[in-house]
């Protein structure tokens, strides 16, 4: 309030109220009470669990991870034997889970995109076949599909001695899985891998520089071939300079089984087919919805420029549709990763399968389940963080 005669401004004092009538103070007090309540419930659960385990003479803690596992694992990308520790066995399970998840996500994305585009085809038969695929596979439980594919792979394929020769003398398919040639390791391969990593960084910087040059001058710089050259050029040059070392270990039938080469087991084949075909049916719908969200005027404009439908889809429509496709696609990637835990039903040694064996041998179920939850939570949050970063990069920036 302003006094006209003195020109001074009188400050109106806020009437004092009791702290329990102050809205801000009450909000802080309620939050503190909720946090204390959650901590109290957590403490009670942990204390009660530890007391019951001690009463029943059940060991607790993670010291068992350093003990000898004593069981073998059928598939492993890293050296492993039954004499290794439980921690090493769990690491093998994590790698197997990541392997299936990464390959499954890549294949499901490609197949789902093809099916999603096919559903919008003007060809009546192609569109109906794509619809049958989507409606059929996404409405059958994944576990049943895994049983079906595993039965098909293990029963319908011929025995080892009558294996199908997909590529004579090199690739064989039988009830024991897919046998392929194996590249014998060489000291130069590590350096080639390092050069590929350097090439990835170089390609990223080149694409970025090309984009900035286009924004500044409006002129396009070549991107595709320089990217390919940076990725494989230095590694290929080193390989040629060192005499092009390449030794293939081919699978050979000796007795009742193949010896040598690499193996893709029936369990892994069935798991990949089931996860990829099931997840692709959902991704197809995401792709279809994303394409339909792009205004028809964009199609008409691209045709006016003389672009055929294929190039219009690749250059005009899909880049805009990605803003709608990516968020639900993230959920499908997370679902595929979590659904890989069903591998235990058909005998694939993933993380859940190995930790189930560990729990049966050590009796420490709480620690085992906690490790499974922590591993899947870490992988899922990593996928979610990457997809959120990618979604932010392709988001439409409004001025």
Coordinates of C-alpha atoms in Angstrom, one line a residue:
X1 CA 0.0 0.0 0.0
X2 CA 1.4 3.5 -1.0
X3 CA 1.1 6.6 1.3
X4 CA 0.4 9.6 -1.1
X5 CA 1.7 12.3 1.4
X6 CA 5.0 10.7 2.3
X7 CA 5.5 8.6 -0.9
X8 CA 6.5 5.7 1.2
X9 CA 5.3 2.2 0.5
X10 CA 3.8 0.3 3.3
X11 CA 4.4 -3.4 3.3
X12 CA 1.4 -5.4 4.2
X13 CA 2.4 -8.1 6.6
X14 CA 1.1 -11.6 5.9
X15 CA -1.1 -12.8 8.8
X16 CA 0.7 -15.5 10.8
X17 CA -0.9 -18.9 10.7
X18 CA -0.1 -22.1 12.6
X19 CA 2.3 -24.4 10.7
X20 CA -0.3 -27.2 10.5
X21 CA -2.5 -24.8 8.5
X22 CA 0.3 -23.9 6.1
X23 CA -0.1 -25.8 2.8
X24 CA 3.6 -25.9 1.9
X25 CA 4.7 -27.1 5.4
X26 CA 2.0 -29.8 5.3
X27 CA 3.2 -31.0 1.9
X28 CA 6.8 -31.4 3.2
X29 CA 5.6 -33.2 6.3
X30 CA 3.4 -35.6 4.3
X31 CA 6.3 -36.5 2.0
X32 CA 8.7 -37.1 4.9
X33 CA 6.1 -39.4 6.5
X34 CA 5.6 -41.3 3.2
X35 CA 9.3 -41.8 2.8
X36 CA 9.7 -43.0 6.5
X37 CA 6.7 -45.4 6.0
X38 CA 8.3 -46.9 2.9
X39 CA 11.6 -47.3 4.6
X40 CA 9.9 -48.9 7.6
X41 CA 8.0 -51.4 5.5
X42 CA 11.3 -52.2 3.6
X43 CA 13.2 -52.7 6.8
X44 CA 10.4 -54.9 8.3
X45 CA 10.4 -57.1 5.1
X46 CA 14.2 -57.5 5.0
X47 CA 14.5 -58.0 8.8
X48 CA 11.7 -60.6 8.8
X49 CA 13.2 -62.5 5.8
X50 CA 16.7 -62.6 7.3
X51 CA 15.3 -63.7 10.7
X52 CA 13.3 -66.6 9.1
X53 CA 16.2 -67.7 7.0
X54 CA 18.5 -67.7 10.0
X55 CA 15.9 -69.7 12.0
X56 CA 15.8 -72.3 9.3
X57 CA 19.5 -72.5 9.0
X58 CA 19.5 -71.3 5.3
X59 CA 22.6 -69.5 4.2
X60 CA 22.3 -65.9 2.9
X61 CA 24.6 -63.6 1.0
X62 CA 26.4 -63.8 -2.3
X63 CA 29.5 -65.7 -1.2
X64 CA 28.3 -68.7 -3.2
X65 CA 29.2 -66.8 -6.4
X66 CA 32.8 -67.7 -5.8
X67 CA 32.3 -71.4 -5.4
X68 CA 32.7 -74.1 -8.2
X69 CA 29.5 -74.4 -10.3
X70 CA 29.9 -78.1 -11.1
X71 CA 27.5 -78.2 -14.0
X72 CA 28.2 -77.8 -17.7
X73 CA 26.5 -75.4 -20.2
X74 CA 25.6 -76.5 -23.7
X75 CA 26.2 -73.2 -25.4
X76 CA 28.7 -70.5 -24.6
X77 CA 30.4 -67.7 -26.5
X78 CA 33.2 -67.6 -23.9
X79 CA 35.3 -70.5 -22.6
X80 CA 33.5 -72.2 -19.7
X81 CA 33.8 -75.6 -17.9
X82 CA 32.1 -77.1 -14.9
X83 CA 35.1 -76.2 -12.8
X84 CA 34.4 -72.5 -13.2
X85 CA 32.6 -70.5 -10.5
X86 CA 28.9 -69.7 -10.3
X87 CA 29.7 -66.1 -11.2
X88 CA 31.3 -67.2 -14.5
X89 CA 28.3 -69.4 -15.3
X90 CA 25.9 -66.5 -14.7
X91 CA 28.0 -64.3 -17.0
X92 CA 27.6 -67.0 -19.7
X93 CA 23.9 -66.8 -19.2
X94 CA 23.8 -63.0 -19.5
X95 CA 25.8 -63.2 -22.7
X96 CA 23.5 -65.9 -24.2
X97 CA 20.5 -63.7 -23.3
X98 CA 22.0 -60.6 -24.8
X99 CA 22.9 -62.6 -28.0
X100 CA 19.4 -63.8 -28.5
X101 CA 17.9 -60.3 -27.7
X102 CA 20.2 -58.4 -30.1
X103 CA 19.8 -60.8 -33.0
X104 CA 16.0 -61.1 -32.3
X105 CA 15.5 -57.3 -32.2
X106 CA 17.4 -56.8 -35.5
X107 CA 15.5 -59.6 -37.3
X108 CA 12.1 -58.6 -35.8
X109 CA 12.6 -55.0 -36.9
X110 CA 13.3 -56.0 -40.5
X111 CA 10.5 -58.6 -40.7
X112 CA 8.0 -56.3 -38.9
X113 CA 8.7 -53.4 -41.3
X114 CA 8.2 -55.6 -44.4
X115 CA 5.0 -57.0 -43.0
X116 CA 3.7 -53.6 -42.0
X117 CA 4.4 -52.1 -45.4
X118 CA 2.8 -55.2 -47.0
X119 CA -0.4 -54.7 -45.1
X120 CA -0.8 -51.3 -46.9
X121 CA 0.0 -52.8 -50.3
X122 CA -2.5 -52.2 -53.1
X123 CA -2.1 -55.9 -54.1
X124 CA -5.1 -57.7 -52.6
X125 CA -3.3 -61.0 -52.0
X126 CA -0.2 -59.5 -50.4
X127 CA -2.3 -57.3 -48.1
X128 CA -4.5 -60.2 -47.0
X129 CA -1.5 -62.5 -46.4
X130 CA 0.1 -59.9 -44.2
X131 CA -3.2 -59.5 -42.3
X132 CA -3.4 -63.2 -41.7
X133 CA 0.2 -63.3 -40.4
X134 CA -0.4 -60.4 -38.0
X135 CA -3.7 -61.6 -36.6
X136 CA -2.6 -65.2 -36.5
X137 CA 0.7 -64.9 -34.7
X138 CA 0.0 -62.1 -32.2
X139 CA -3.1 -63.9 -30.9
X140 CA -1.3 -67.2 -30.0
X141 CA 0.6 -67.3 -26.7
X142 CA 4.3 -67.1 -27.3
X143 CA 5.1 -70.1 -25.1
X144 CA 2.9 -72.3 -27.4
X145 CA 4.7 -71.0 -30.4
X146 CA 8.1 -71.8 -28.9
X147 CA 6.9 -75.4 -28.2
X148 CA 5.7 -75.6 -31.8
X149 CA 8.9 -74.3 -33.4
X150 CA 11.1 -76.5 -31.1
X151 CA 9.1 -79.6 -32.0
X152 CA 9.3 -78.7 -35.7
X153 CA 13.1 -78.2 -35.6
X154 CA 13.8 -81.3 -33.4
X155 CA 11.3 -83.7 -35.0
X156 CA 10.8 -82.6 -38.6
X157 CA 14.4 -82.2 -39.5
X158 CA 16.5 -85.2 -40.6
X159 CA 19.0 -87.0 -38.3
X160 CA 22.6 -86.1 -38.3
X161 CA 23.7 -88.7 -40.9
X162 CA 21.1 -87.5 -43.4
X163 CA 21.6 -83.8 -42.7
X164 CA 20.4 -81.3 -45.3
X165 CA 23.4 -79.8 -47.2
X166 CA 22.3 -76.1 -47.5
X167 CA 25.8 -75.3 -48.9
X168 CA 27.6 -78.5 -49.8
X169 CA 30.6 -79.2 -47.6
X170 CA 30.0 -76.0 -45.6
X171 CA 26.5 -75.6 -44.1
X172 CA 24.4 -78.5 -42.7
X173 CA 21.0 -78.6 -41.1
X174 CA 19.8 -81.5 -39.0
X175 CA 18.1 -82.3 -35.7
X176 CA 21.3 -81.3 -33.9
X177 CA 21.0 -77.8 -35.3
X178 CA 22.7 -75.7 -38.0
X179 CA 26.4 -76.4 -38.5
X180 CA 28.4 -73.7 -40.2
X181 CA 32.1 -73.0 -41.0
X182 CA 34.1 -71.4 -38.2
X183 CA 36.8 -68.8 -38.8
X184 CA 40.0 -69.8 -37.0
X185 CA 41.2 -66.9 -34.9
X186 CA 44.3 -64.9 -36.0
X187 CA 46.3 -62.2 -34.3
X188 CA 45.6 -59.7 -36.9
X189 CA 41.8 -59.9 -36.4
X190 CA 42.0 -57.9 -33.1
X191 CA 43.7 -55.0 -34.9
X192 CA 41.1 -55.2 -37.7
X193 CA 38.3 -54.9 -35.1
X194 CA 40.0 -51.9 -33.6
X195 CA 40.2 -50.3 -37.1
X196 CA 36.5 -50.9 -37.6
X197 CA 35.7 -49.1 -34.3
X198 CA 37.9 -46.2 -35.5
X199 CA 36.0 -46.3 -38.8
X200 CA 32.6 -46.1 -37.0
X201 CA 33.8 -42.9 -35.3
X202 CA 35.2 -41.5 -38.5
X203 CA 31.9 -42.3 -40.4
X204 CA 29.9 -40.6 -37.7
X205 CA 32.1 -37.5 -37.9
X206 CA 31.9 -37.5 -41.7
X207 CA 28.1 -37.7 -41.7
X208 CA 27.9 -34.9 -39.2
X209 CA 30.2 -32.7 -41.2
X210 CA 28.2 -33.4 -44.4
X211 CA 24.9 -32.4 -42.6
X212 CA 26.5 -29.1 -41.4
X213 CA 27.8 -28.4 -44.9
X214 CA 24.4 -29.0 -46.4
X215 CA 22.8 -26.6 -43.8
X216 CA 25.4 -23.9 -44.5
X217 CA 25.6 -24.1 -48.3
X218 CA 22.6 -26.2 -49.4
X219 CA 24.9 -28.5 -51.3
X220 CA 25.0 -32.3 -50.7
X221 CA 28.1 -34.2 -50.0
X222 CA 28.4 -38.0 -50.7
X223 CA 27.6 -40.0 -47.5
X224 CA 27.0 -43.6 -48.4
X225 CA 30.3 -44.6 -50.1
X226 CA 32.6 -42.6 -47.8
X227 CA 30.8 -44.3 -44.8
X228 CA 31.3 -47.7 -46.3
X229 CA 35.0 -46.9 -47.1
X230 CA 35.7 -45.6 -43.6
X231 CA 34.0 -48.7 -42.0
X232 CA 35.7 -51.5 -43.9
X233 CA 38.5 -49.8 -45.9
X234 CA 41.3 -49.6 -43.2
X235 CA 40.6 -53.1 -41.9
X236 CA 40.5 -54.6 -45.4
X237 CA 43.7 -52.8 -46.3
X238 CA 45.5 -54.2 -43.2
X239 CA 44.1 -57.7 -44.0
X240 CA 45.5 -57.5 -47.6
X241 CA 48.8 -56.1 -46.5
X242 CA 49.4 -58.9 -44.0
X243 CA 48.7 -61.6 -46.7
X244 CA 45.0 -62.0 -46.3
X245 CA 45.0 -64.6 -43.6
X246 CA 41.8 -66.7 -43.6
X247 CA 41.4 -70.2 -42.4
X248 CA 38.0 -71.9 -42.3
X249 CA 37.3 -74.8 -40.0
X250 CA 34.6 -76.8 -41.9
X251 CA 32.2 -79.1 -40.0
X252 CA 32.9 -82.7 -40.9
X253 CA 30.7 -85.8 -40.2
X254 CA 32.6 -88.2 -38.1
X255 CA 30.8 -91.1 -36.5
X256 CA 27.4 -90.0 -35.1
X257 CA 28.0 -86.2 -35.1
X258 CA 29.7 -83.4 -36.8
X259 CA 33.1 -82.3 -35.7
X260 CA 34.5 -78.7 -36.1
X261 CA 32.8 -75.6 -37.2
X262 CA 30.3 -73.5 -35.4
X263 CA 26.9 -74.6 -34.2
X264 CA 23.5 -73.0 -33.9
X265 CA 21.6 -75.3 -31.6
X266 CA 18.0 -76.4 -32.2
X267 CA 17.0 -74.6 -29.0
X268 CA 18.4 -71.3 -30.2
X269 CA 16.9 -71.7 -33.6
X270 CA 13.5 -72.4 -32.2
X271 CA 13.8 -69.5 -29.7
X272 CA 14.9 -67.0 -32.4
X273 CA 12.1 -68.0 -34.8
X274 CA 9.5 -67.8 -32.1
X275 CA 10.6 -64.5 -30.7
X276 CA 11.2 -62.9 -34.1
X277 CA 7.9 -64.0 -35.7
X278 CA 5.8 -63.1 -32.6
X279 CA 7.4 -59.7 -32.0
X280 CA 7.3 -58.8 -35.7
X281 CA 3.5 -59.1 -35.8
X282 CA 3.3 -56.3 -33.2
X283 CA 6.0 -54.2 -34.9
X284 CA 4.2 -54.5 -38.2
X285 CA 1.2 -52.8 -36.7
X286 CA 3.4 -50.0 -35.3
X287 CA 4.9 -49.5 -38.8
X288 CA 1.5 -49.5 -40.4
X289 CA 0.1 -47.0 -37.9
X290 CA 3.1 -44.7 -38.4
X291 CA 2.8 -44.7 -42.2
X292 CA -0.9 -44.0 -42.0
X293 CA -0.2 -41.0 -39.7
X294 CA 1.7 -39.2 -42.5
X295 CA -0.7 -36.9 -44.4
X296 CA -1.7 -38.1 -47.9
X297 CA -0.4 -34.8 -49.2
X298 CA 3.1 -36.1 -48.7
X299 CA 2.4 -39.0 -51.0
X300 CA 0.9 -36.6 -53.6
X301 CA 3.8 -34.2 -53.3
X302 CA 6.4 -37.0 -53.8
X303 CA 4.5 -38.3 -56.9
X304 CA 4.4 -34.7 -58.2
X305 CA 8.2 -34.7 -58.0
X306 CA 8.3 -37.9 -60.1
X307 CA 9.4 -40.2 -57.3
X308 CA 8.3 -43.8 -57.6
X309 CA 6.4 -45.3 -54.6
X310 CA 9.4 -47.2 -53.3
X311 CA 11.7 -44.1 -53.1
X312 CA 8.8 -42.0 -51.8
X313 CA 8.3 -44.4 -49.0
X314 CA 12.0 -44.6 -48.2
X315 CA 12.9 -40.9 -48.5
X316 CA 9.7 -39.1 -47.7
X317 CA 7.2 -41.2 -45.7
X318 CA 9.2 -43.4 -43.4
X319 CA 11.4 -40.6 -42.0
X320 CA 8.2 -38.8 -40.9
X321 CA 6.5 -42.0 -39.7
X322 CA 9.5 -42.8 -37.4
X323 CA 8.3 -40.1 -35.0
X324 CA 5.1 -42.3 -34.5
X325 CA 6.8 -45.7 -34.8
X326 CA 9.7 -45.3 -32.4
X327 CA 7.9 -44.9 -29.0
X328 CA 5.8 -48.1 -29.3
X329 CA 8.7 -49.9 -31.0
X330 CA 10.7 -49.4 -27.7
X331 CA 8.0 -51.3 -25.8
X332 CA 8.3 -54.2 -28.4
X333 CA 12.1 -54.3 -27.9
X334 CA 11.7 -54.5 -24.2
X335 CA 9.0 -57.2 -24.6
X336 CA 11.3 -59.3 -26.8
X337 CA 14.1 -59.0 -24.3
X338 CA 11.9 -60.0 -21.4
X339 CA 10.2 -62.8 -23.4
X340 CA 13.6 -64.4 -24.0
X341 CA 13.3 -65.7 -20.4
X342 CA 10.8 -68.3 -21.8
X343 CA 13.9 -70.0 -23.3
X344 CA 14.0 -72.1 -20.1
X345 CA 10.9 -73.9 -21.4
X346 CA 12.8 -75.4 -24.4
X347 CA 16.2 -75.8 -22.7
X348 CA 18.2 -72.9 -24.1
X349 CA 20.8 -71.9 -21.4
X350 CA 19.9 -68.3 -20.9
X351 CA 20.2 -66.3 -17.7
X352 CA 17.0 -67.7 -16.1
X353 CA 17.9 -71.3 -16.9
X354 CA 21.4 -71.0 -15.4
X355 CA 20.3 -69.2 -12.3
X356 CA 17.5 -71.8 -11.8
X357 CA 20.2 -74.5 -11.8
X358 CA 22.3 -72.4 -9.4
X359 CA 19.3 -71.9 -7.0
X360 CA 18.6 -75.7 -7.1
X361 CA 22.2 -76.4 -6.1
X362 CA 22.8 -73.7 -3.5
X363 CA 19.3 -73.2 -2.1
X364 CA 19.7 -69.4 -2.2
X365 CA 16.5 -68.5 -4.1
X366 CA 16.2 -64.9 -2.9
X367 CA 19.7 -64.0 -4.1
X368 CA 19.1 -65.9 -7.4
X369 CA 15.8 -64.1 -8.2
X370 CA 17.3 -60.8 -7.1
X371 CA 20.2 -61.3 -9.7
X372 CA 17.7 -62.2 -12.4
X373 CA 15.6 -59.1 -11.7
X374 CA 18.7 -56.9 -11.5
X375 CA 20.0 -58.2 -14.9
X376 CA 16.8 -57.8 -16.8
X377 CA 16.2 -54.3 -15.2
X378 CA 19.7 -53.2 -16.3
X379 CA 19.2 -54.4 -19.9
X380 CA 15.7 -53.0 -20.2
X381 CA 16.7 -49.6 -18.8
X382 CA 19.7 -49.5 -21.2
X383 CA 17.4 -50.3 -24.2
X384 CA 14.9 -47.7 -23.0
X385 CA 17.6 -45.0 -22.6
X386 CA 19.0 -45.7 -26.1
X387 CA 15.6 -45.5 -27.7
X388 CA 14.6 -42.4 -25.8
X389 CA 17.9 -40.8 -27.1
X390 CA 17.1 -41.8 -30.6
X391 CA 13.5 -40.6 -30.4
X392 CA 14.7 -37.3 -29.2
X393 CA 17.1 -37.0 -32.2
X394 CA 14.3 -37.6 -34.7
X395 CA 11.7 -35.5 -33.0
X396 CA 10.2 -32.7 -35.0
X397 CA 11.8 -29.4 -33.7
X398 CA 9.1 -26.6 -33.7
X399 CA 10.2 -23.0 -33.9

